[in-house]
Each structure stands twice: as structure tokens, then as C-alpha cells.
Amino acid sequence: MIPHIRTTRQQQVIQEKMLQLPNELLLRIADFSQDEDLPSMRLSCKLLEQNTRKHFTAAFITEITFPASLFGIRRLKEILANPKFGPCVERCMALVDRGPLFNKDKCEALLTEIFFQLSRNGHGFEFGIVYRPHPDDLDFASCEQLLRGSRDFARLMVDAYPSKSPVQCFIVDHRNLSLKHRYTGVYLRDLASRLSPPSHGFAFMHRDVEVRMRDRDENFRGSSMFRLSFSQKGTCIKFDGVERTNCLHLDMMRTTHIKEVQIVNCNISTLALRNLFRSIGSPSWRLEIKNCQFTYRYGWTADNSRRFRNILCASASGLSSCLLSNLTNLTSGPIFTGDFDATGSPQIRNRINALQFLERDFDEPDPDDSD
């Protein structure tokens, strides 16, 4: 009896150690969860199985620096090998720290085994990379160096996916860093080229790529976040909650695959929209702008109306449908009454030309865009 009791107790201790994650990771998991209730998650960690099934199924903490990365990956591998908890795994997460990537081949081999096991469980799963803040990241050079190293780490993870891996969401969280948006644009372009279906030559299940970032500005509050969605039928890019208009950009991404652009709850300008629309090379795409605010301090003027109309008309030849809803200006309120919803290039162009703007000129020049 005694040996049997000891064996049972040892197994219980092993399971508890496997799933008892540090507070740093719990904070990140709460950040990824819907309720983001960290105290209740810490409390529920006392009941590991209940916590596993209710709040998150499994995650692993890893850093670019050796040997923490291998330790974290091996821990996740042990969890997946557990017949009780392994089939429930739905979310994986990597915590990336500063430093070079060592033992790339060994990491990739372990990740390949992990993704293969996740695929065998028969359900889609999410994978995320979170960047740990560091005092040295205030320096531009450190930001760029960190991004290069983390990009190599992300490439390794993407390359480790099996060909039919049911990855549903790939999240990159930059909110704890002060990265310049141009760095993130290059990073995002690289991920897009690796995650999009044409680069692999086969059809993926629905996949989202979500990037959360904040611009480097002491007066900037909140986080600019934009989300890309790749699917078998098409590609959608969604900008959500972007407060600085210079973050509305696609940089030099592979935009010929984009079929839909959504801009929601953002601060926008005609210049930002013009640059964004020019970078889309798809012959037929859908535009949706909702609950957005132009940032003109001196009201919505006739020049603003002319610029906005010209931008939409220039894009109309490639638009299959266009929805504009609840567009306002910072100081003058709504820029037109009702919603604009049209399909087909001719109808879109005709309705844009006939659109009546609510112009409120405050008799001051607005140093924004130029034709």
C-alpha cells in the first residue's frame, strides 16, 4: 500500500509542477483571455485541472536566450504527452526576451514535435509571442536589435508548423515595447509572407494574425493594434483602435492577396487613407470604415471633402463594395449624415460624387494633406 500511495502522490506532484505556471506567464495568459481577470486566475490555479479547462488549457514560457527556451519547450512537450491534459491544449505562448537565439536546430525539432502533437488532437489552436519590456528597449538601436532576434524566433516557429497544422491564431504582442511602427511593419510583412497560403502551396484553415503595438510617443495613450486575417477564401486586414494616423500603413507587405480592409475605432486622415489604399494591389477588394474620427482641428472643410472624395474615387475601380459608417471630425462632428453603403465600381463612384458633406470651416488653415 505504501509504495502505491507514494507513487500516486508523486504523480500528483509532477502534474502540479507541470501546470503551475509563474506569475509572469499568468499575467500574459490573463492578457490573452477575454475577461483578463488575473486575481481569479491566480486563485483558480490552486485547482489546476479546473483552471486548465476554464481559463486556459496550456501555455509555455520561453525566451530567446538559452537554456530557458529549451526548458520551456520541453515543459510544454511534457504537458502535451499527458493523456489527461494534452488533448485539451488550445493555446501556446512564448515570452521572448532579449538576446541571440542559440540551438536553433534543437528548438525547431522540439517545436515540430509539439505542433505535430497539437495537430493530432484534432482541434485548432492559438500561438502567441509576447515581448517582455526591458529598460534598454528605450534605445532605438536596442529596439531594432530585439526585433531582429525575435523575428528569427518567429520564423523558427512558423517554419516548424506541419503542412496541415490547424493554427487558428498567431498573436504578436508589442504593447510592452516602445518599438517604432516602421520596425513592426517590416516584421509584420515577414510574418505575412510566411503565413499566407501562397507561400506554402496548400490551403490552411482560417488563420488570424494579430499584432498589438504602441507607437513611441510619451503623450500617446493606449495601444495601436491591427489584425490580419488569412483564410482559404481571401485575406482581410483589420485596423482596430489605432490612435495615431501614421500607424495606418501596410508598409511593403504582400498586399495583392488582401480582399478586405476594415478600419474601426481609429483616428484617421485623408493622407493616411490615401497611402493605405495605394498599397493595395488586389483587383477587387472591400472597404469598411466604421466609428472613425478625422483629426482636423479646424473643422471639416471643403478641401477635406474634396480630398476624401478624390481618394475614394481613385480607389473605386478596385472596390467591390464600400461601407462608411459614423465618420466624424475631431472638432466639428459628423462629416455626412447617415451611412454610405454601395456595391460595384460604377455605383460606388456615382454615390461618392453625389455625397453631401457637412462642411464646417473654422476659417483657419489645416496643415495636413496635399494633393
mmCIF file of C-alpha atoms in Angstrom:
data_model
loop_
_atom_site.group_PDB
_atom_site.id
_atom_site.type_symbol
_atom_site.label_atom_id
_atom_site.label_comp_id
_atom_site.label_asym_id
_atom_site.label_seq_id
_atom_site.Cartn_x
_atom_site.Cartn_y
_atom_site.Cartn_z
ATOM 1 C CA MET A 1 0.000 0.000 0.000
ATOM 2 C CA ILE A 2 2.708 2.429 0.954
ATOM 3 C CA PRO A 3 4.590 2.219 -2.356
ATOM 4 C CA HIS A 4 1.307 2.637 -4.193
ATOM 5 C CA ILE A 5 0.419 5.711 -2.135
ATOM 6 C CA ARG A 6 3.837 7.194 -2.754
ATOM 7 C CA THR A 7 3.532 6.597 -6.470
ATOM 8 C CA THR A 8 0.138 8.288 -6.608
ATOM 9 C CA ARG A 9 1.423 11.216 -4.611
ATOM 10 C CA GLN A 10 4.474 11.554 -6.824
ATOM 11 C CA GLN A 11 2.311 11.603 -9.925
ATOM 12 C CA GLN A 12 0.138 14.299 -8.384
ATOM 13 C CA VAL A 13 3.175 16.416 -7.532
ATOM 14 C CA ILE A 14 4.528 16.021 -11.056
ATOM 15 C CA GLN A 15 1.210 17.132 -12.558
ATOM 16 C CA GLU A 16 1.051 20.140 -10.247
ATOM 17 C CA LYS A 17 4.584 21.185 -11.094
ATOM 18 C CA MET A 18 3.860 20.800 -14.770
ATOM 19 C CA LEU A 19 0.891 23.131 -14.748
ATOM 20 C CA GLN A 20 1.835 25.597 -12.014
ATOM 21 C CA LEU A 21 2.983 28.479 -14.147
ATOM 22 C CA PRO A 22 4.833 31.560 -12.844
ATOM 23 C CA ASN A 23 3.071 34.860 -12.239
ATOM 24 C CA GLU A 24 4.804 36.421 -15.232
ATOM 25 C CA LEU A 25 3.186 33.904 -17.529
ATOM 26 C CA LEU A 26 -0.131 34.057 -15.692
ATOM 27 C CA LEU A 27 -0.175 37.771 -16.381
ATOM 28 C CA ARG A 28 0.314 37.127 -20.085
ATOM 29 C CA ILE A 29 -2.348 34.435 -20.136
ATOM 30 C CA ALA A 30 -4.784 36.803 -18.445
ATOM 31 C CA ASP A 31 -3.858 39.339 -21.088
ATOM 32 C CA PHE A 32 -4.821 36.874 -23.806
ATOM 33 C CA SER A 33 -8.046 35.772 -22.099
ATOM 34 C CA GLN A 34 -11.330 37.570 -22.621
ATOM 35 C CA ASP A 35 -12.011 38.611 -19.028
ATOM 36 C CA GLU A 36 -8.374 39.399 -18.204
ATOM 37 C CA ASP A 37 -9.141 38.682 -14.543
ATOM 38 C CA LEU A 38 -5.710 37.947 -13.108
ATOM 39 C CA PRO A 39 -6.697 37.578 -9.390
ATOM 40 C CA SER A 40 -9.317 34.941 -10.118
ATOM 41 C CA MET A 41 -6.882 33.108 -12.380
ATOM 42 C CA ARG A 42 -4.273 33.002 -9.628
ATOM 43 C CA LEU A 43 -6.892 31.726 -7.225
ATOM 44 C CA SER A 44 -8.086 29.071 -9.630
ATOM 45 C CA CYS A 45 -4.524 27.907 -10.128
ATOM 46 C CA LYS A 46 -4.939 26.088 -6.829
ATOM 47 C CA LEU A 47 -7.351 23.834 -8.674
ATOM 48 C CA LEU A 48 -5.135 23.043 -11.599
ATOM 49 C CA GLU A 49 -7.463 20.843 -13.582
ATOM 50 C CA GLN A 50 -10.359 23.281 -13.214
ATOM 51 C CA ASN A 51 -8.098 26.155 -14.169
ATOM 52 C CA THR A 52 -6.842 24.246 -17.178
ATOM 53 C CA ARG A 53 -10.305 23.686 -18.537
ATOM 54 C CA LYS A 54 -11.865 27.065 -17.708
ATOM 55 C CA HIS A 55 -9.287 29.760 -18.297
ATOM 56 C CA PHE A 56 -6.555 28.313 -20.436
ATOM 57 C CA THR A 57 -5.563 24.867 -21.483
ATOM 58 C CA ALA A 58 -1.808 25.135 -21.682
ATOM 59 C CA ALA A 59 0.932 27.585 -22.419
ATOM 60 C CA PHE A 60 4.670 27.614 -22.328
ATOM 61 C CA ILE A 61 7.107 30.286 -21.339
ATOM 62 C CA THR A 62 10.218 30.571 -23.446
ATOM 63 C CA GLU A 63 12.928 33.092 -24.095
ATOM 64 C CA ILE A 64 15.297 33.572 -26.962
ATOM 65 C CA THR A 65 18.197 33.147 -24.550
ATOM 66 C CA PHE A 66 19.469 29.632 -23.916
ATOM 67 C CA PRO A 67 18.632 27.476 -21.960
ATOM 68 C CA ALA A 68 15.277 28.952 -20.909
ATOM 69 C CA SER A 69 13.795 28.413 -24.354
ATOM 70 C CA LEU A 70 14.553 24.704 -24.410
ATOM 71 C CA PHE A 71 13.321 24.322 -20.845
ATOM 72 C CA GLY A 72 10.009 25.971 -21.645
ATOM 73 C CA ILE A 73 9.513 23.994 -24.841
ATOM 74 C CA ARG A 74 10.315 20.736 -23.074
ATOM 75 C CA ARG A 75 7.788 21.582 -20.373
ATOM 76 C CA LEU A 76 5.078 22.090 -22.965
ATOM 77 C CA LYS A 77 6.064 18.807 -24.579
ATOM 78 C CA GLU A 78 5.563 17.057 -21.225
ATOM 79 C CA ILE A 79 2.135 18.623 -20.843
ATOM 80 C CA LEU A 80 1.114 17.508 -24.316
ATOM 81 C CA ALA A 81 2.302 13.985 -23.573
ATOM 82 C CA ASN A 82 -0.019 13.813 -20.572
ATOM 83 C CA PRO A 83 -3.145 11.880 -21.706
ATOM 84 C CA LYS A 84 -5.321 13.857 -19.299
ATOM 85 C CA PHE A 85 -4.279 17.380 -20.195
ATOM 86 C CA GLY A 86 -2.680 17.023 -23.625
ATOM 87 C CA PRO A 87 -5.911 16.696 -25.666
ATOM 88 C CA CYS A 88 -7.228 19.904 -24.076
ATOM 89 C CA VAL A 89 -4.385 22.135 -25.219
ATOM 90 C CA GLU A 90 -5.692 25.037 -27.276
ATOM 91 C CA ARG A 91 -3.240 27.857 -26.671
ATOM 92 C CA CYS A 92 0.530 28.139 -26.687
ATOM 93 C CA MET A 93 2.503 31.223 -25.870
ATOM 94 C CA ALA A 94 6.130 32.267 -25.979
ATOM 95 C CA LEU A 95 7.609 35.005 -23.829
ATOM 96 C CA VAL A 96 10.502 36.485 -25.777
ATOM 97 C CA ASP A 97 13.431 38.118 -24.018
ATOM 98 C CA ARG A 98 16.494 39.917 -25.289
ATOM 99 C CA GLY A 99 19.491 38.076 -26.609
ATOM 100 C CA PRO A 100 20.591 35.866 -29.502
ATOM 101 C CA LEU A 101 18.934 32.603 -30.446
ATOM 102 C CA PHE A 102 21.032 29.541 -29.641
ATOM 103 C CA ASN A 103 20.490 25.911 -30.603
ATOM 104 C CA LYS A 104 18.113 26.780 -33.386
ATOM 105 C CA ASP A 105 18.024 23.250 -34.786
ATOM 106 C CA LYS A 106 17.209 21.746 -31.401
ATOM 107 C CA CYS A 107 14.450 24.295 -30.775
ATOM 108 C CA GLU A 108 12.938 23.735 -34.207
ATOM 109 C CA ALA A 109 12.958 19.958 -33.733
ATOM 110 C CA LEU A 110 11.119 20.265 -30.413
ATOM 111 C CA LEU A 111 8.622 22.746 -31.842
ATOM 112 C CA THR A 112 7.936 20.458 -34.788
ATOM 113 C CA GLU A 113 7.074 17.639 -32.378
ATOM 114 C CA ILE A 114 4.850 19.960 -30.364
ATOM 115 C CA PHE A 115 2.905 21.243 -33.355
ATOM 116 C CA PHE A 116 2.523 17.716 -34.690
ATOM 117 C CA GLN A 117 1.075 16.610 -31.351
ATOM 118 C CA LEU A 118 -1.272 19.589 -31.279
ATOM 119 C CA SER A 119 -2.461 18.761 -34.779
ATOM 120 C CA ARG A 120 -3.142 15.165 -33.783
ATOM 121 C CA ASN A 121 -5.513 16.351 -31.067
ATOM 122 C CA GLY A 122 -7.954 17.355 -33.788
ATOM 123 C CA HIS A 123 -8.752 20.966 -32.931
ATOM 124 C CA GLY A 124 -7.400 24.356 -33.849
ATOM 125 C CA PHE A 125 -5.046 26.129 -31.511
ATOM 126 C CA GLU A 126 -3.593 29.580 -30.960
ATOM 127 C CA PHE A 127 0.025 30.562 -30.784
ATOM 128 C CA GLY A 128 1.344 33.822 -29.395
ATOM 129 C CA ILE A 129 4.577 35.702 -28.890
ATOM 130 C CA VAL A 130 4.770 38.299 -26.113
ATOM 131 C CA TYR A 131 7.691 40.675 -25.742
ATOM 132 C CA ARG A 132 8.965 41.324 -22.239
ATOM 133 C CA PRO A 133 9.737 45.009 -21.516
ATOM 134 C CA HIS A 134 13.328 45.912 -20.764
ATOM 135 C CA PRO A 135 14.904 49.262 -19.761
ATOM 136 C CA ASP A 136 17.342 49.086 -22.655
ATOM 137 C CA ASP A 137 14.444 48.961 -25.111
ATOM 138 C CA LEU A 138 14.104 52.725 -24.744
ATOM 139 C CA ASP A 139 17.037 52.962 -27.103
ATOM 140 C CA PHE A 140 16.247 52.767 -30.822
ATOM 141 C CA ALA A 141 19.237 50.527 -31.523
ATOM 142 C CA SER A 142 18.118 48.076 -28.846
ATOM 143 C CA CYS A 143 14.614 48.042 -30.306
ATOM 144 C CA GLU A 144 15.911 47.154 -33.729
ATOM 145 C CA GLN A 145 18.263 44.515 -32.360
ATOM 146 C CA LEU A 146 15.480 42.959 -30.302
ATOM 147 C CA LEU A 147 13.150 42.869 -33.267
ATOM 148 C CA ARG A 148 15.724 41.149 -35.440
ATOM 149 C CA GLY A 149 16.258 38.452 -32.844
ATOM 150 C CA SER A 150 12.562 37.968 -32.168
ATOM 151 C CA ARG A 151 11.866 37.857 -35.899
ATOM 152 C CA ASP A 152 14.305 34.960 -36.200
ATOM 153 C CA PHE A 153 12.486 33.252 -33.341
ATOM 154 C CA ALA A 154 9.103 33.777 -35.012
ATOM 155 C CA ARG A 155 10.451 32.438 -38.300
ATOM 156 C CA LEU A 156 11.629 29.349 -36.484
ATOM 157 C CA MET A 157 8.172 28.777 -35.015
ATOM 158 C CA VAL A 158 6.373 29.350 -38.284
ATOM 159 C CA ASP A 159 8.757 27.041 -40.136
ATOM 160 C CA ALA A 160 8.139 24.344 -37.524
ATOM 161 C CA TYR A 161 4.430 24.177 -38.383
ATOM 162 C CA PRO A 162 3.446 20.938 -40.085
ATOM 163 C CA SER A 163 1.893 21.402 -43.508
ATOM 164 C CA LYS A 164 -1.644 20.804 -42.252
ATOM 165 C CA SER A 165 -1.287 22.480 -38.884
ATOM 166 C CA PRO A 166 -4.638 23.855 -37.666
ATOM 167 C CA VAL A 167 -3.184 27.077 -36.279
ATOM 168 C CA GLN A 168 -6.131 29.435 -35.938
ATOM 169 C CA CYS A 169 -4.452 32.486 -34.471
ATOM 170 C CA PHE A 170 -0.919 33.821 -34.431
ATOM 171 C CA ILE A 171 -0.560 36.739 -31.998
ATOM 172 C CA VAL A 172 2.402 39.086 -31.698
ATOM 173 C CA ASP A 173 2.145 41.400 -28.691
ATOM 174 C CA HIS A 174 4.281 44.559 -28.848
ATOM 175 C CA ARG A 175 2.362 46.585 -26.274
ATOM 176 C CA ASN A 176 5.103 46.406 -23.674
ATOM 177 C CA LEU A 177 7.736 47.740 -26.028
ATOM 178 C CA SER A 178 8.385 51.166 -27.473
ATOM 179 C CA LEU A 179 9.053 49.931 -30.977
ATOM 180 C CA LYS A 180 8.860 52.374 -33.815
ATOM 181 C CA HIS A 181 5.970 51.426 -36.079
ATOM 182 C CA ARG A 182 8.255 51.065 -39.104
ATOM 183 C CA TYR A 183 10.062 48.196 -37.367
ATOM 184 C CA THR A 184 6.777 46.422 -36.770
ATOM 185 C CA GLY A 185 5.782 46.939 -40.400
ATOM 186 C CA VAL A 186 8.845 45.058 -41.607
ATOM 187 C CA TYR A 187 8.278 42.355 -39.019
ATOM 188 C CA LEU A 188 4.624 42.016 -39.970
ATOM 189 C CA ARG A 189 5.482 41.808 -43.658
ATOM 190 C CA ASP A 190 7.807 38.904 -42.946
ATOM 191 C CA LEU A 191 5.155 37.041 -40.942
ATOM 192 C CA ALA A 192 2.541 37.672 -43.612
ATOM 193 C CA SER A 193 4.742 36.216 -46.330
ATOM 194 C CA ARG A 194 5.339 33.100 -44.244
ATOM 195 C CA LEU A 195 1.780 32.585 -43.037
ATOM 196 C CA SER A 196 -0.138 33.344 -46.221
ATOM 197 C CA PRO A 197 -1.390 30.318 -48.203
ATOM 198 C CA PRO A 198 0.545 31.084 -51.441
ATOM 199 C CA SER A 199 3.876 30.790 -49.658
ATOM 200 C CA HIS A 200 3.146 27.247 -48.522
ATOM 201 C CA GLY A 201 1.355 25.951 -51.595
ATOM 202 C CA PHE A 202 -1.620 24.492 -49.764
ATOM 203 C CA ALA A 203 -4.847 25.668 -48.164
ATOM 204 C CA PHE A 204 -4.779 26.467 -44.464
ATOM 205 C CA MET A 205 -7.661 26.534 -42.078
ATOM 206 C CA HIS A 206 -8.794 30.031 -41.090
ATOM 207 C CA ARG A 207 -5.894 31.865 -39.516
ATOM 208 C CA ASP A 208 -5.711 35.230 -37.789
ATOM 209 C CA VAL A 209 -2.527 37.170 -37.289
ATOM 210 C CA GLU A 210 -2.956 39.823 -34.644
ATOM 211 C CA VAL A 211 -0.312 42.390 -33.829
ATOM 212 C CA ARG A 212 -0.686 44.701 -30.853
ATOM 213 C CA MET A 213 1.692 47.614 -30.697
ATOM 214 C CA ARG A 214 2.107 51.128 -29.377
ATOM 215 C CA ASP A 215 3.893 53.972 -31.042
ATOM 216 C CA ARG A 216 6.912 55.615 -29.425
ATOM 217 C CA ASP A 217 5.369 58.783 -28.027
ATOM 218 C CA GLU A 218 5.341 59.981 -24.419
ATOM 219 C CA ASN A 219 1.938 61.599 -24.920
ATOM 220 C CA PHE A 220 0.433 58.527 -26.572
ATOM 221 C CA ARG A 221 -2.185 56.719 -24.513
ATOM 222 C CA GLY A 222 -3.467 53.241 -25.221
ATOM 223 C CA SER A 223 -2.134 50.819 -27.780
ATOM 224 C CA SER A 224 -2.371 50.808 -31.543
ATOM 225 C CA MET A 225 -3.484 47.371 -32.597
ATOM 226 C CA PHE A 226 -4.062 45.961 -36.031
ATOM 227 C CA ARG A 227 -5.106 42.494 -37.001
ATOM 228 C CA LEU A 228 -4.621 40.435 -40.138
ATOM 229 C CA SER A 229 -6.840 37.506 -41.045
ATOM 230 C CA PHE A 230 -5.800 34.913 -43.598
ATOM 231 C CA SER A 231 -8.342 32.406 -44.852
ATOM 232 C CA GLN A 232 -8.907 29.999 -47.703
ATOM 233 C CA LYS A 233 -11.353 32.353 -49.421
ATOM 234 C CA GLY A 234 -9.427 35.576 -49.076
ATOM 235 C CA THR A 235 -7.469 37.915 -46.877
ATOM 236 C CA CYS A 236 -8.712 40.612 -44.549
ATOM 237 C CA ILE A 237 -6.686 43.224 -42.723
ATOM 238 C CA LYS A 238 -8.291 44.989 -39.802
ATOM 239 C CA PHE A 239 -7.015 48.125 -38.064
ATOM 240 C CA ASP A 240 -8.675 48.480 -34.669
ATOM 241 C CA GLY A 241 -8.060 51.160 -32.063
ATOM 242 C CA VAL A 242 -5.202 52.931 -33.847
ATOM 243 C CA GLU A 243 -4.919 56.370 -32.302
ATOM 244 C CA ARG A 244 -2.036 57.722 -34.375
ATOM 245 C CA THR A 245 -2.719 58.086 -38.073
ATOM 246 C CA ASN A 246 0.868 57.277 -39.072
ATOM 247 C CA CYS A 247 0.292 53.714 -37.843
ATOM 248 C CA LEU A 248 -2.296 53.143 -40.590
ATOM 249 C CA HIS A 249 0.057 51.616 -43.103
ATOM 250 C CA LEU A 250 0.842 48.336 -44.801
ATOM 251 C CA ASP A 251 4.467 49.169 -45.475
ATOM 252 C CA MET A 252 5.684 46.862 -48.252
ATOM 253 C CA MET A 253 3.574 43.837 -47.440
ATOM 254 C CA ARG A 254 2.221 41.389 -49.999
ATOM 255 C CA THR A 255 -0.964 43.342 -50.445
ATOM 256 C CA THR A 256 -2.105 41.657 -53.674
ATOM 257 C CA HIS A 257 -3.800 38.997 -51.542
ATOM 258 C CA ILE A 258 -5.851 41.447 -49.485
ATOM 259 C CA LYS A 259 -9.557 41.174 -50.248
ATOM 260 C CA GLU A 260 -10.964 43.302 -47.446
ATOM 261 C CA VAL A 261 -9.809 46.297 -45.416
ATOM 262 C CA GLN A 262 -11.553 47.182 -42.154
ATOM 263 C CA ILE A 263 -10.777 50.355 -40.217
ATOM 264 C CA VAL A 264 -12.651 50.500 -36.916
ATOM 265 C CA ASN A 265 -12.421 52.878 -33.943
ATOM 266 C CA CYS A 266 -9.381 54.678 -35.349
ATOM 267 C CA ASN A 267 -8.134 58.220 -35.749
ATOM 268 C CA ILE A 268 -7.665 58.782 -39.465
ATOM 269 C CA SER A 269 -6.662 61.418 -42.001
ATOM 270 C CA THR A 270 -7.091 61.674 -45.752
ATOM 271 C CA LEU A 271 -3.317 61.376 -46.184
ATOM 272 C CA ALA A 272 -3.194 58.132 -44.177
ATOM 273 C CA LEU A 273 -6.106 56.687 -46.157
ATOM 274 C CA ARG A 274 -4.534 57.652 -49.469
ATOM 275 C CA ASN A 275 -1.239 55.945 -48.605
ATOM 276 C CA LEU A 276 -3.063 52.888 -47.307
ATOM 277 C CA PHE A 277 -5.284 52.468 -50.371
ATOM 278 C CA ARG A 278 -2.383 52.963 -52.789
ATOM 279 C CA SER A 279 -0.578 49.974 -51.281
ATOM 280 C CA ILE A 280 -3.417 47.566 -52.086
ATOM 281 C CA GLY A 281 -2.866 45.784 -55.369
ATOM 282 C CA SER A 282 -5.867 43.476 -55.331
ATOM 283 C CA PRO A 283 -8.181 43.891 -58.372
ATOM 284 C CA SER A 284 -11.291 43.507 -56.206
ATOM 285 C CA TRP A 285 -11.496 44.342 -52.513
ATOM 286 C CA ARG A 286 -13.987 45.536 -49.919
ATOM 287 C CA LEU A 287 -13.593 48.669 -47.812
ATOM 288 C CA GLU A 288 -15.231 49.164 -44.437
ATOM 289 C CA ILE A 289 -14.630 52.237 -42.256
ATOM 290 C CA LYS A 290 -16.711 52.453 -39.077
ATOM 291 C CA ASN A 291 -16.712 54.628 -35.961
ATOM 292 C CA CYS A 292 -13.620 56.566 -37.019
ATOM 293 C CA GLN A 293 -12.610 60.148 -36.351
ATOM 294 C CA PHE A 294 -10.689 62.554 -38.549
ATOM 295 C CA THR A 295 -8.210 64.668 -36.616
ATOM 296 C CA TYR A 296 -8.617 68.094 -38.201
ATOM 297 C CA ARG A 297 -8.546 70.781 -35.522
ATOM 298 C CA TYR A 298 -10.168 73.464 -37.660
ATOM 299 C CA GLY A 299 -13.265 71.574 -38.721
ATOM 300 C CA TRP A 300 -14.256 69.561 -41.781
ATOM 301 C CA THR A 301 -13.605 71.918 -44.679
ATOM 302 C CA ALA A 302 -14.393 71.880 -48.384
ATOM 303 C CA ASP A 303 -10.770 70.906 -49.048
ATOM 304 C CA ASN A 304 -11.152 67.896 -46.765
ATOM 305 C CA SER A 305 -14.294 66.867 -48.638
ATOM 306 C CA ARG A 306 -12.529 67.201 -51.977
ATOM 307 C CA ARG A 307 -9.531 65.145 -50.837
ATOM 308 C CA PHE A 308 -11.685 62.418 -49.316
ATOM 309 C CA ARG A 309 -13.882 62.221 -52.421
ATOM 310 C CA ASN A 310 -10.849 62.050 -54.734
ATOM 311 C CA ILE A 311 -9.258 59.266 -52.670
ATOM 312 C CA LEU A 312 -12.413 57.156 -52.741
ATOM 313 C CA CYS A 313 -12.969 57.761 -56.457
ATOM 314 C CA ALA A 314 -9.369 56.805 -57.230
ATOM 315 C CA SER A 315 -9.889 53.519 -55.383
ATOM 316 C CA ALA A 316 -13.372 52.864 -56.772
ATOM 317 C CA SER A 317 -12.112 50.913 -59.783
ATOM 318 C CA GLY A 318 -10.787 48.203 -57.464
ATOM 319 C CA LEU A 319 -13.587 48.304 -54.904
ATOM 320 C CA SER A 320 -16.296 45.661 -54.967
ATOM 321 C CA SER A 321 -18.155 47.271 -52.049
ATOM 322 C CA CYS A 322 -17.715 50.231 -49.726
ATOM 323 C CA LEU A 323 -19.246 50.887 -46.304
ATOM 324 C CA LEU A 324 -18.706 54.156 -44.417
ATOM 325 C CA SER A 325 -20.466 54.456 -41.079
ATOM 326 C CA ASN A 326 -20.323 57.005 -38.261
ATOM 327 C CA LEU A 327 -17.417 59.079 -39.544
ATOM 328 C CA THR A 328 -16.791 62.232 -37.540
ATOM 329 C CA ASN A 329 -14.242 65.003 -37.226
ATOM 330 C CA LEU A 330 -12.457 65.909 -34.014
ATOM 331 C CA THR A 331 -13.922 69.399 -33.692
ATOM 332 C CA SER A 332 -16.947 69.536 -35.988
ATOM 333 C CA GLY A 333 -18.836 66.266 -35.506
ATOM 334 C CA PRO A 334 -20.252 64.065 -38.316
ATOM 335 C CA ILE A 335 -18.847 64.680 -41.798
ATOM 336 C CA PHE A 336 -22.044 63.446 -43.503
ATOM 337 C CA THR A 337 -25.456 62.198 -42.410
ATOM 338 C CA GLY A 338 -26.418 58.538 -42.394
ATOM 339 C CA ASP A 339 -24.293 55.680 -43.700
ATOM 340 C CA PHE A 340 -22.671 55.179 -47.073
ATOM 341 C CA ASP A 341 -23.102 51.654 -48.441
ATOM 342 C CA ALA A 342 -22.595 50.825 -52.121
ATOM 343 C CA THR A 343 -21.529 47.858 -54.232
ATOM 344 C CA GLY A 344 -19.946 47.778 -57.672
ATOM 345 C CA SER A 345 -17.467 50.301 -59.044
ATOM 346 C CA PRO A 346 -19.954 52.440 -61.041
ATOM 347 C CA GLN A 347 -22.402 52.749 -58.159
ATOM 348 C CA ILE A 348 -19.637 53.497 -55.667
ATOM 349 C CA ARG A 349 -18.213 56.258 -57.859
ATOM 350 C CA ASN A 350 -21.638 57.795 -58.566
ATOM 351 C CA ARG A 351 -22.669 57.806 -54.925
ATOM 352 C CA ILE A 352 -19.324 59.243 -53.831
ATOM 353 C CA ASN A 353 -19.689 62.135 -56.276
ATOM 354 C CA ALA A 354 -23.222 62.745 -55.008
ATOM 355 C CA LEU A 355 -22.286 62.524 -51.322
ATOM 356 C CA GLN A 356 -23.169 65.692 -49.404
ATOM 357 C CA PHE A 357 -20.601 66.516 -46.735
ATOM 358 C CA LEU A 358 -21.334 68.605 -43.643
ATOM 359 C CA GLU A 359 -18.619 71.204 -44.005
ATOM 360 C CA ARG A 360 -17.789 73.421 -41.059
ATOM 361 C CA ASP A 361 -14.888 75.712 -41.847
ATOM 362 C CA PHE A 362 -13.391 77.431 -38.808
ATOM 363 C CA ASP A 363 -11.563 79.918 -41.048
ATOM 364 C CA GLU A 364 -8.152 78.537 -40.151
ATOM 365 C CA PRO A 365 -5.737 76.612 -42.366
ATOM 366 C CA ASP A 366 -5.253 72.947 -41.555
ATOM 367 C CA PRO A 367 -1.668 71.852 -42.247
ATOM 368 C CA ASP A 368 -2.397 68.262 -43.153
ATOM 369 C CA ASP A 369 -2.506 66.772 -46.630
ATOM 370 C CA SER A 370 -1.537 67.957 -50.027
ATOM 371 C CA ASP A 371 -2.764 66.634 -53.330
#
